[in-house]
Coordinates of C-alpha atoms and ligand atoms in Angstrom, one line a residue:
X1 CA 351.9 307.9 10.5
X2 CA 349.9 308.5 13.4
X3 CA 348.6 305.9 15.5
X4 CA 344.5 307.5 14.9
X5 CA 345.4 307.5 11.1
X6 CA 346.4 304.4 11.3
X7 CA 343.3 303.1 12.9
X8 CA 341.1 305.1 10.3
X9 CA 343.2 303.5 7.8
X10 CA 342.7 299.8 8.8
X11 CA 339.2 300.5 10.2
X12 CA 339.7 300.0 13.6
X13 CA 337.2 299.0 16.3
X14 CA 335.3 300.8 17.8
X15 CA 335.9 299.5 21.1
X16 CA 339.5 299.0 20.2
X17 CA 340.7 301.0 23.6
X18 CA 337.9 300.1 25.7
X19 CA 337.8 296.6 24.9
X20 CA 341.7 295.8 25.1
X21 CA 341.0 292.2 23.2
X22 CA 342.4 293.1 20.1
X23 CA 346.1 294.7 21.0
X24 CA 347.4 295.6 17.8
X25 CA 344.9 296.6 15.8
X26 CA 346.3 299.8 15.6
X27 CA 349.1 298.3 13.5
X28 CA 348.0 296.9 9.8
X29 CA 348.5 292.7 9.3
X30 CA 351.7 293.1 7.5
X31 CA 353.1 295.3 10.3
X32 CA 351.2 292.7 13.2
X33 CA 353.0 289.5 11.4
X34 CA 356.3 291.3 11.7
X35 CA 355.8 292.9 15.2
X36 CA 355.0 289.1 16.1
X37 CA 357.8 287.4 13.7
X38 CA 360.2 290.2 15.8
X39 CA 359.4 288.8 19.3
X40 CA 359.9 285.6 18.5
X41 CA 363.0 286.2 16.9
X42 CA 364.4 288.3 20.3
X43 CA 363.2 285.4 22.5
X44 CA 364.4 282.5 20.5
X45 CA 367.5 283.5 18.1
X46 CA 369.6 281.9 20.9
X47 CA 367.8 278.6 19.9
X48 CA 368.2 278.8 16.1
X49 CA 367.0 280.3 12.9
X50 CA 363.2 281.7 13.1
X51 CA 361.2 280.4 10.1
X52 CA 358.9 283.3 9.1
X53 CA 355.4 283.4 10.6
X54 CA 352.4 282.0 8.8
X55 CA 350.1 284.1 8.4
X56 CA 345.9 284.1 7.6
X57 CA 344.9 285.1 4.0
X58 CA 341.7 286.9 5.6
X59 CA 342.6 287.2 9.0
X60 CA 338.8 288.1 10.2
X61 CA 336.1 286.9 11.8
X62 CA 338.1 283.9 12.5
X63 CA 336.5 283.2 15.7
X64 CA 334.7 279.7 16.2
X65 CA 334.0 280.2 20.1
X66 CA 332.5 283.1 21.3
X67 CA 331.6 284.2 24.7
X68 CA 329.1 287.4 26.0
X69 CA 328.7 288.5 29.3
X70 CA 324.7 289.9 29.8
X71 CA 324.0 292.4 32.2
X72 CA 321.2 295.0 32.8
X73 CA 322.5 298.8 32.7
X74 CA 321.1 301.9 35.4
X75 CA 318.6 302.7 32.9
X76 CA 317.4 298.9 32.6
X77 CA 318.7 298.2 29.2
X78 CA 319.7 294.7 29.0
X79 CA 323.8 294.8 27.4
X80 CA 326.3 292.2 26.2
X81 CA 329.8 291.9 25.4
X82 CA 333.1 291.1 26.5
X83 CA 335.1 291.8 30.0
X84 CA 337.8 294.6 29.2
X85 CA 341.3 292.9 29.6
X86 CA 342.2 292.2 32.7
X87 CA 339.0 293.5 34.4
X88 CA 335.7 292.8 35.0
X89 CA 334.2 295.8 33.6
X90 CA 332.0 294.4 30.6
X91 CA 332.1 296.0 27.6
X92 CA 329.3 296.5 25.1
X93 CA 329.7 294.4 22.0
X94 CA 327.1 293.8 19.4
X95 CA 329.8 292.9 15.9
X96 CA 333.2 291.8 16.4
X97 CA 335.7 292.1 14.0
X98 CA 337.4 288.4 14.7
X99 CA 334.7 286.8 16.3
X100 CA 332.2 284.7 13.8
X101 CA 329.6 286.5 12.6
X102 CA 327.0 284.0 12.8
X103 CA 327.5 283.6 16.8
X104 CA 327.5 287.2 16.8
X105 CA 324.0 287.5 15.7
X106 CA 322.7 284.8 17.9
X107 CA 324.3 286.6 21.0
X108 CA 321.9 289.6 19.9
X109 CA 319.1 288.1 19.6
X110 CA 319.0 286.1 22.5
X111 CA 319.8 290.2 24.2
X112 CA 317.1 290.9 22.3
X113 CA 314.5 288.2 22.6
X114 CA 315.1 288.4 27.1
X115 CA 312.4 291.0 27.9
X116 CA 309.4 289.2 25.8
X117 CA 310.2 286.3 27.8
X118 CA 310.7 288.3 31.3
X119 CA 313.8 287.0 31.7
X120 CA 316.1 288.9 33.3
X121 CA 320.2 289.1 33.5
X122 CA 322.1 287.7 36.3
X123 CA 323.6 290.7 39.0
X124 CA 327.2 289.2 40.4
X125 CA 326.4 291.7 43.9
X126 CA 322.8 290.7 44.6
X127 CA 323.5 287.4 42.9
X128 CA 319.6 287.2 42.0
X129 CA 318.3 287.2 38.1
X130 CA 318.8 284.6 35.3
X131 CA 321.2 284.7 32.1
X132 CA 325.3 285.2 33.0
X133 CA 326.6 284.6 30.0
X134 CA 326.2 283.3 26.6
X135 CA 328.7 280.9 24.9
X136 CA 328.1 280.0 20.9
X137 CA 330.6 277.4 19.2
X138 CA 330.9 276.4 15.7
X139 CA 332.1 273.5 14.0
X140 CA 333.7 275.4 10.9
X141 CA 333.5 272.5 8.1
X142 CA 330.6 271.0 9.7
X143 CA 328.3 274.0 10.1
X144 CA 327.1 272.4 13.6
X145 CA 326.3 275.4 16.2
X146 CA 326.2 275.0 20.0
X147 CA 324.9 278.0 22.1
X148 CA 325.1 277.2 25.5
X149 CA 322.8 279.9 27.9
X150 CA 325.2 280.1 31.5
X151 CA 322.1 281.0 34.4
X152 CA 322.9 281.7 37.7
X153 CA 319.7 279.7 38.4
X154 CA 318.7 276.6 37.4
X155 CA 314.5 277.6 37.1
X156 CA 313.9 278.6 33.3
X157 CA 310.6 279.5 32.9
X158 CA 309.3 278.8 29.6
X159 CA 312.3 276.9 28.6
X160 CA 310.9 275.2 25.6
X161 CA 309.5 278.5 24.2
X162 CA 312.5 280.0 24.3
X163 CA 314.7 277.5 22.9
X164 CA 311.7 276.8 20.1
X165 CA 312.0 280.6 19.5
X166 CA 315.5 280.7 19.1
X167 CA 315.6 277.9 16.7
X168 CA 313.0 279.4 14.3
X169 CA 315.4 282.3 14.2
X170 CA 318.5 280.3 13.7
X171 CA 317.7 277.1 12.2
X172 CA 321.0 276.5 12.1
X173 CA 321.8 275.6 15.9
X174 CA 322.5 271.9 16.2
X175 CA 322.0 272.0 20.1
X176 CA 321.1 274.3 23.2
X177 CA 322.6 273.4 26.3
X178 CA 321.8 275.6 30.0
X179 CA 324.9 275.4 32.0
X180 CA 324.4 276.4 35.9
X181 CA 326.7 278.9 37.2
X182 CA 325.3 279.9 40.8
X183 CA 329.1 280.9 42.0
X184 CA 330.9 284.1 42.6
X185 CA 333.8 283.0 39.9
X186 CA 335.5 284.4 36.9
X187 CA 335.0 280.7 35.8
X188 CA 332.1 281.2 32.4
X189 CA 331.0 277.8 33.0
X190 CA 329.4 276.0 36.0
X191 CA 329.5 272.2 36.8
X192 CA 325.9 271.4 36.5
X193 CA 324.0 271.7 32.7
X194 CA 320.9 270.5 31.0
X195 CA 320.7 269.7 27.4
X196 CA 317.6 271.6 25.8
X197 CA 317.6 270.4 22.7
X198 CA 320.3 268.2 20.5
X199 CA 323.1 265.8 21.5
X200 CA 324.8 268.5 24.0
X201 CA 328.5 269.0 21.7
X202 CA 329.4 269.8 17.7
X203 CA 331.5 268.1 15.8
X204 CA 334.2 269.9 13.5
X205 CA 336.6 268.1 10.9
X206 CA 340.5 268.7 10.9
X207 CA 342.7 267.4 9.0
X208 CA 341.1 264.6 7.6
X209 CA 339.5 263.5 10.9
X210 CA 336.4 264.4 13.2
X211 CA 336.0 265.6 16.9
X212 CA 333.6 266.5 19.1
X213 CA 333.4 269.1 21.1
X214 CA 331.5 269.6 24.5
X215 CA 331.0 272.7 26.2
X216 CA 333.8 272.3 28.1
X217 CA 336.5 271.0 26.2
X218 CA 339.3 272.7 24.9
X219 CA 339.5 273.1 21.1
X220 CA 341.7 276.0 19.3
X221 CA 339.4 278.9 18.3
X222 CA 341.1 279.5 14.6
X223 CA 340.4 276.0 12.5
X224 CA 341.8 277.5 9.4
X225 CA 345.1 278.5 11.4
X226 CA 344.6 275.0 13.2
X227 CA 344.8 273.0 10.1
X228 CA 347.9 274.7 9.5
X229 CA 349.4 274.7 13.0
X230 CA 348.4 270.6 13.5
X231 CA 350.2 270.3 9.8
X232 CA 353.6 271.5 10.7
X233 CA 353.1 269.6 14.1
X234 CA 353.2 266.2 11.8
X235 CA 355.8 267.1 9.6
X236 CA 357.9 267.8 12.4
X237 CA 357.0 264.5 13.7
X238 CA 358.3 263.3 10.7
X239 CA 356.6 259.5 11.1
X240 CA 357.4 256.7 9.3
X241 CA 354.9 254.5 11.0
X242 CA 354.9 252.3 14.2
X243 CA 356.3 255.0 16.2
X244 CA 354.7 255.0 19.6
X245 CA 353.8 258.7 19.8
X246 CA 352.7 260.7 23.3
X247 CA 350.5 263.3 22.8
X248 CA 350.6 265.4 25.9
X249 CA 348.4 267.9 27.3
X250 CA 345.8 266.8 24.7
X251 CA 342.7 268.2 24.7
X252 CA 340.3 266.1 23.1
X253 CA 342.7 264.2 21.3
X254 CA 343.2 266.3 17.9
X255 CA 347.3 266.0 17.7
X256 CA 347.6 262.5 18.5
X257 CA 344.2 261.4 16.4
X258 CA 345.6 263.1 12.8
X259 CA 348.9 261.6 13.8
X260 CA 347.7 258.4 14.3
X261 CA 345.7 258.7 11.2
X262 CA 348.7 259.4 9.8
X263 CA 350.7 256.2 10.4
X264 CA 351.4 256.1 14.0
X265 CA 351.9 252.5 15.3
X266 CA 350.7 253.5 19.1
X267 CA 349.3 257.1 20.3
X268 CA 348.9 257.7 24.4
X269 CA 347.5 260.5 25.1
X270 CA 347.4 262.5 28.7
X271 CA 345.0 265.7 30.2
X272 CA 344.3 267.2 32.8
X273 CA 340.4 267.9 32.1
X274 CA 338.0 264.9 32.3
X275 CA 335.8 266.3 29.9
X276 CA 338.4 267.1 27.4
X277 CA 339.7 263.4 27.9
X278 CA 335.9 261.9 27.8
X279 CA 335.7 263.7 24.0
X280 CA 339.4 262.1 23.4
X281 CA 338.0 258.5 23.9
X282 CA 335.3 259.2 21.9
X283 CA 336.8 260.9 19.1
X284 CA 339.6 257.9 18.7
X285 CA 336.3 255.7 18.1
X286 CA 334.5 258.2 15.7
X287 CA 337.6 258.2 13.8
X288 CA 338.0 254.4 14.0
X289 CA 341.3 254.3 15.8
X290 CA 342.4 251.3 18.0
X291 CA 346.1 252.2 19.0
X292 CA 345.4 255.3 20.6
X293 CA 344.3 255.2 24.3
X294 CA 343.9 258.8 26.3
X295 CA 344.7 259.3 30.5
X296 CA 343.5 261.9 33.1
X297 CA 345.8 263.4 34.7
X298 CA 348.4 265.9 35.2
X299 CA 351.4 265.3 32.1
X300 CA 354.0 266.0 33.9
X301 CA 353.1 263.3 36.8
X302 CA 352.3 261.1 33.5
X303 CA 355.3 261.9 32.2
X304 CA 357.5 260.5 35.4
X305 CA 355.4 257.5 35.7
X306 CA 356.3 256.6 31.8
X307 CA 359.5 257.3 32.4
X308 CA 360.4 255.2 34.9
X309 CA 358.3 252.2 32.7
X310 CA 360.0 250.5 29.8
X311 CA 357.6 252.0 27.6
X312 CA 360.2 254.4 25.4
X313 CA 358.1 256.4 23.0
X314 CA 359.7 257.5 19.8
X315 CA 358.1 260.9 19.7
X316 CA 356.9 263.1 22.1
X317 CA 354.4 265.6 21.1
X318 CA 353.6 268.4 24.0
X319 CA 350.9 271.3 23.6
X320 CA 351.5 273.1 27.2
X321 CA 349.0 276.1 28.1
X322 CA 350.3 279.8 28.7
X323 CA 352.2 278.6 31.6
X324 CA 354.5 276.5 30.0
X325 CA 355.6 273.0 30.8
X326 CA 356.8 272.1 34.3
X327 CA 360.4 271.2 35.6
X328 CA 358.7 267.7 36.8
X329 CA 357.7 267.4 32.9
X330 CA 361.1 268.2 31.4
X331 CA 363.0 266.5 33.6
X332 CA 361.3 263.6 32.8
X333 CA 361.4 264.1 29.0
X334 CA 365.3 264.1 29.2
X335 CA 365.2 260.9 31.2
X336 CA 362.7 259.4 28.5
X337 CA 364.6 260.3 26.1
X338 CA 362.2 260.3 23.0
X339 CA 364.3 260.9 19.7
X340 CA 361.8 263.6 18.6
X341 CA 360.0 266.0 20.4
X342 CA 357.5 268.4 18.7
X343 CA 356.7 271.6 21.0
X344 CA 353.5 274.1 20.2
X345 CA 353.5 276.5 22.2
X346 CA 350.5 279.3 22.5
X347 CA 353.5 281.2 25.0
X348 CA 357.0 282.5 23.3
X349 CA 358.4 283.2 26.4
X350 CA 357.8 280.1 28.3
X351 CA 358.9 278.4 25.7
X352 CA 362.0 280.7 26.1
X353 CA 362.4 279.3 29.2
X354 CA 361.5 275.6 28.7
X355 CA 364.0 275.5 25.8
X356 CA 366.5 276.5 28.0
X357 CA 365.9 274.2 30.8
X358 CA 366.5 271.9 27.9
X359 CA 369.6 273.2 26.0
X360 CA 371.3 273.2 30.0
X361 CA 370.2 269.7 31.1
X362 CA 370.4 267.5 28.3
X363 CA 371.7 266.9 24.7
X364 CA 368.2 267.8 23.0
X365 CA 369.1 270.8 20.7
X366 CA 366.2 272.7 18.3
X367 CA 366.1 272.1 15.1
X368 CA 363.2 274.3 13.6
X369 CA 360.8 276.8 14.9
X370 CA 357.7 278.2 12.9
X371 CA 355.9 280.3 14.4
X372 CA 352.1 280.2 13.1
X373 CA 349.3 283.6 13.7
X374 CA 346.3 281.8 15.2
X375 CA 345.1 285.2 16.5
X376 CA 345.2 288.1 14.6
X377 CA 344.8 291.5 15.9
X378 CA 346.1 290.3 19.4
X379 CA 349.3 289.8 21.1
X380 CA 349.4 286.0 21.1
X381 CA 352.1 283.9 19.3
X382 CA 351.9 280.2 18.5
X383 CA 355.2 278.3 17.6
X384 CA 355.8 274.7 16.6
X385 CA 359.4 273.7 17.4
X386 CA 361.2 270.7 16.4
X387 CA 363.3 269.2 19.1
X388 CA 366.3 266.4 19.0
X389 CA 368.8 264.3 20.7
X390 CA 372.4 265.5 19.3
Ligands
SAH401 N1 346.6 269.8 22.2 C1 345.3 270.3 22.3 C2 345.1 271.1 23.6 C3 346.0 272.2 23.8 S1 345.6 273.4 25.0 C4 344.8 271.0 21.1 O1 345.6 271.3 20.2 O2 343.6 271.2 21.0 C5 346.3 272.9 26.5 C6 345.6 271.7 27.2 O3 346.4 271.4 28.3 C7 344.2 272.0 27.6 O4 343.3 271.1 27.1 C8 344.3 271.9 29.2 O5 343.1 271.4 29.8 C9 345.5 271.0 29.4 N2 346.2 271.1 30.6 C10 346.5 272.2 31.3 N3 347.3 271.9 32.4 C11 347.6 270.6 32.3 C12 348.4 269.7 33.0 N4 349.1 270.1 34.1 N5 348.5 268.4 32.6 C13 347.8 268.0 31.6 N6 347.0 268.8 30.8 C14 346.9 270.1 31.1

């Protein structure tokens, strides 16, 4: 079949070219899961056997975080949407076929409500105006819904209207927050931000426990997926209880809280971003945990300074971004030498590469790999891999 049948067929995007978010949309799920079960296969077989790839029931609208870029057109219509990949050309977007349909909405109407309240968007070249960017996230069993307006000023006229107005037509938003981006950055989000109305972050539930989530803390956009992913991640783990357990590059804590929850004698958990870790602390307490404590820092650094402690963790648990890990990292892992180590990965081919580094310096060999679809419609591939000592 033709690839424009094919995106009749499946009911493409519009914007599917222009937008480049969604890569394989032209292909249908079936053919996406085994494009993505494929790759991982090429990139891993060496490693082991490939379990197949998990993938979403509905596999739409799965978005909890969405962002929208606001600018003013020649003709002075005011436009939102997304940056095409890899550019910074913004694209229009009003409905998005993964993103969450309520935040979609609220991205609309705050386009639409901008004129009435002569506010104006923000131009990157003159760098004068007012809204950059809006950012909505939702807690998905909690209902909670953060929009947080990015200005490149910090005056908002009429603030209290607007946010008032805005509420009326979304009772459902939990808390406003302006963040202050004044900078000529690809960065969404600026340092400085005022809460408008609420407690400034939502809260979402996974696996049995709670977390909150700021604006600037990582959390993984699919929760179904996530419940899924995080589930593997502990039966990997395989705990018996006590095991001292270190959750590395951990966001605001979600791996290491469930495991905890789950029987772990002693969680530490290390990241690099202070806001992430500042959620961490506090989640541990919502959840009313005592044996899990959280560190700033870069995990590989914290992963040499364990190392050459007598601390000997049981388990290692490590959640690396694109990247990958770092040599500093594996190096000391192997000198560590945890009996278990369970690796997600949101990057098959530096995982490729880590579990190489691993196969040629020590005796840890993999024992399982599942790969899970988080992201439908695009290119990326999560995997959970088991890893032990011969
Ligand atoms: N385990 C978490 C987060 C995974 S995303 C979850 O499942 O939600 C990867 C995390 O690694 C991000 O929170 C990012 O801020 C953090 N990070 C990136 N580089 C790091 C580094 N060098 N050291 C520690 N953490 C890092």
């Amino acid at each position: 079949m033709s690839q424009s049948k094919q995106n009749i067929k499946n009911g493409s995007c519009p914007v599917y070219k222009k937008c480049g978010g969604c890569q394989l949309q032209n292909l249908s799920y079936e053919e996406q899961l085994r494009f993505k079960q494929n790759k991982v296969v090429k990139l891993l077989k060496s490693f082991g056997r490939v379990e197949p790839i998990i993938g979403m029931d509905n596999p739409y609208h799965y978005r909890n975080k969405v962002q929208a870029a606001f600018f003013t057109d020649r003709n002075g219509k005011i436009k939102s949407g997304v940056y095409q990949s890899g550019t910074h050309r913004i694209v229009s977007v009003d409905d998005c076929q993964i993103e969450d349909k309520l935040a979609d909405e609220i991205i609309v109407a705050i386009r639409k409500m901008l004129p009435s309240f002569r506010l104006t968007t923000y131009n990157e070249d003159t760098r004068k105006g007012f809204l950059r960017h809006v950012l909505v996230k939702r807690g998905f069993s909690t209902a909670q819904v953060m929009v947080v307006l990015v200005t490149g000023t910090p005056i908002f006229p009429s603030k209290n209207n607007f946010v008032k107005a805005l509420r009326e037509k979304f009772p459902q938003i939990t808390t406003v927050v302006q963040n202050i981006n004044p900078f000529k950055t690809n960065l969404v989000l600026g340092e400085r931000q005022n809460i408008l109305y609420g407690n400034g972050y939502i809260e979402d539930e996974l696996c049995g426990c709670r977390f909150r989530i700021s604006t600037k803390s990582f959390y993984q956009i699919n929760p179904i997926q996530t419940e899924v992913l995080y589930g593997k991640a502990i039966e990997f783990a395989g705990l018996k209880g006590d095991e001292t357990i270190l959750d590395t590059y951990c966001g605001v804590g979600t791996i290491g809280i469930i495991a905890a929850k789950h029987g772990a004698g002693q969680v530490i958990g290390v990241e690099l971003n202070g806001d992430a870790v500042r959620d961490a602390i506090q989640n541990a307490k919502a959840n009313q945990l005592n044996n899990i404590r959280f560190f700033k820092g870069d995990a590989g650094e914290f992963m040499e300074s364990v190392a050459e402690e007598n601390t000997k963790p049981d388990i290692v648990m490590m959640d690396p971004p694109r990247a990958g890990s770092s040599e500093q990292f594996l190096s000391s892992l192997i000198k560590m030498a945890p009996k278990t180590v369970v690796y997600v990965s949101c990057n098959p081919e530096t995982l490729a590469r880590d579990l190489g580094y691993l196969r040629n310096n020590s005796s840890y060999r993999v024992k399982r790999i599942q790969p899970v679809d988080m992201f439908p419609h695009t290119q990326h591939i999560e995997t959970v891999v088991l890893i032990t000592k011969k």
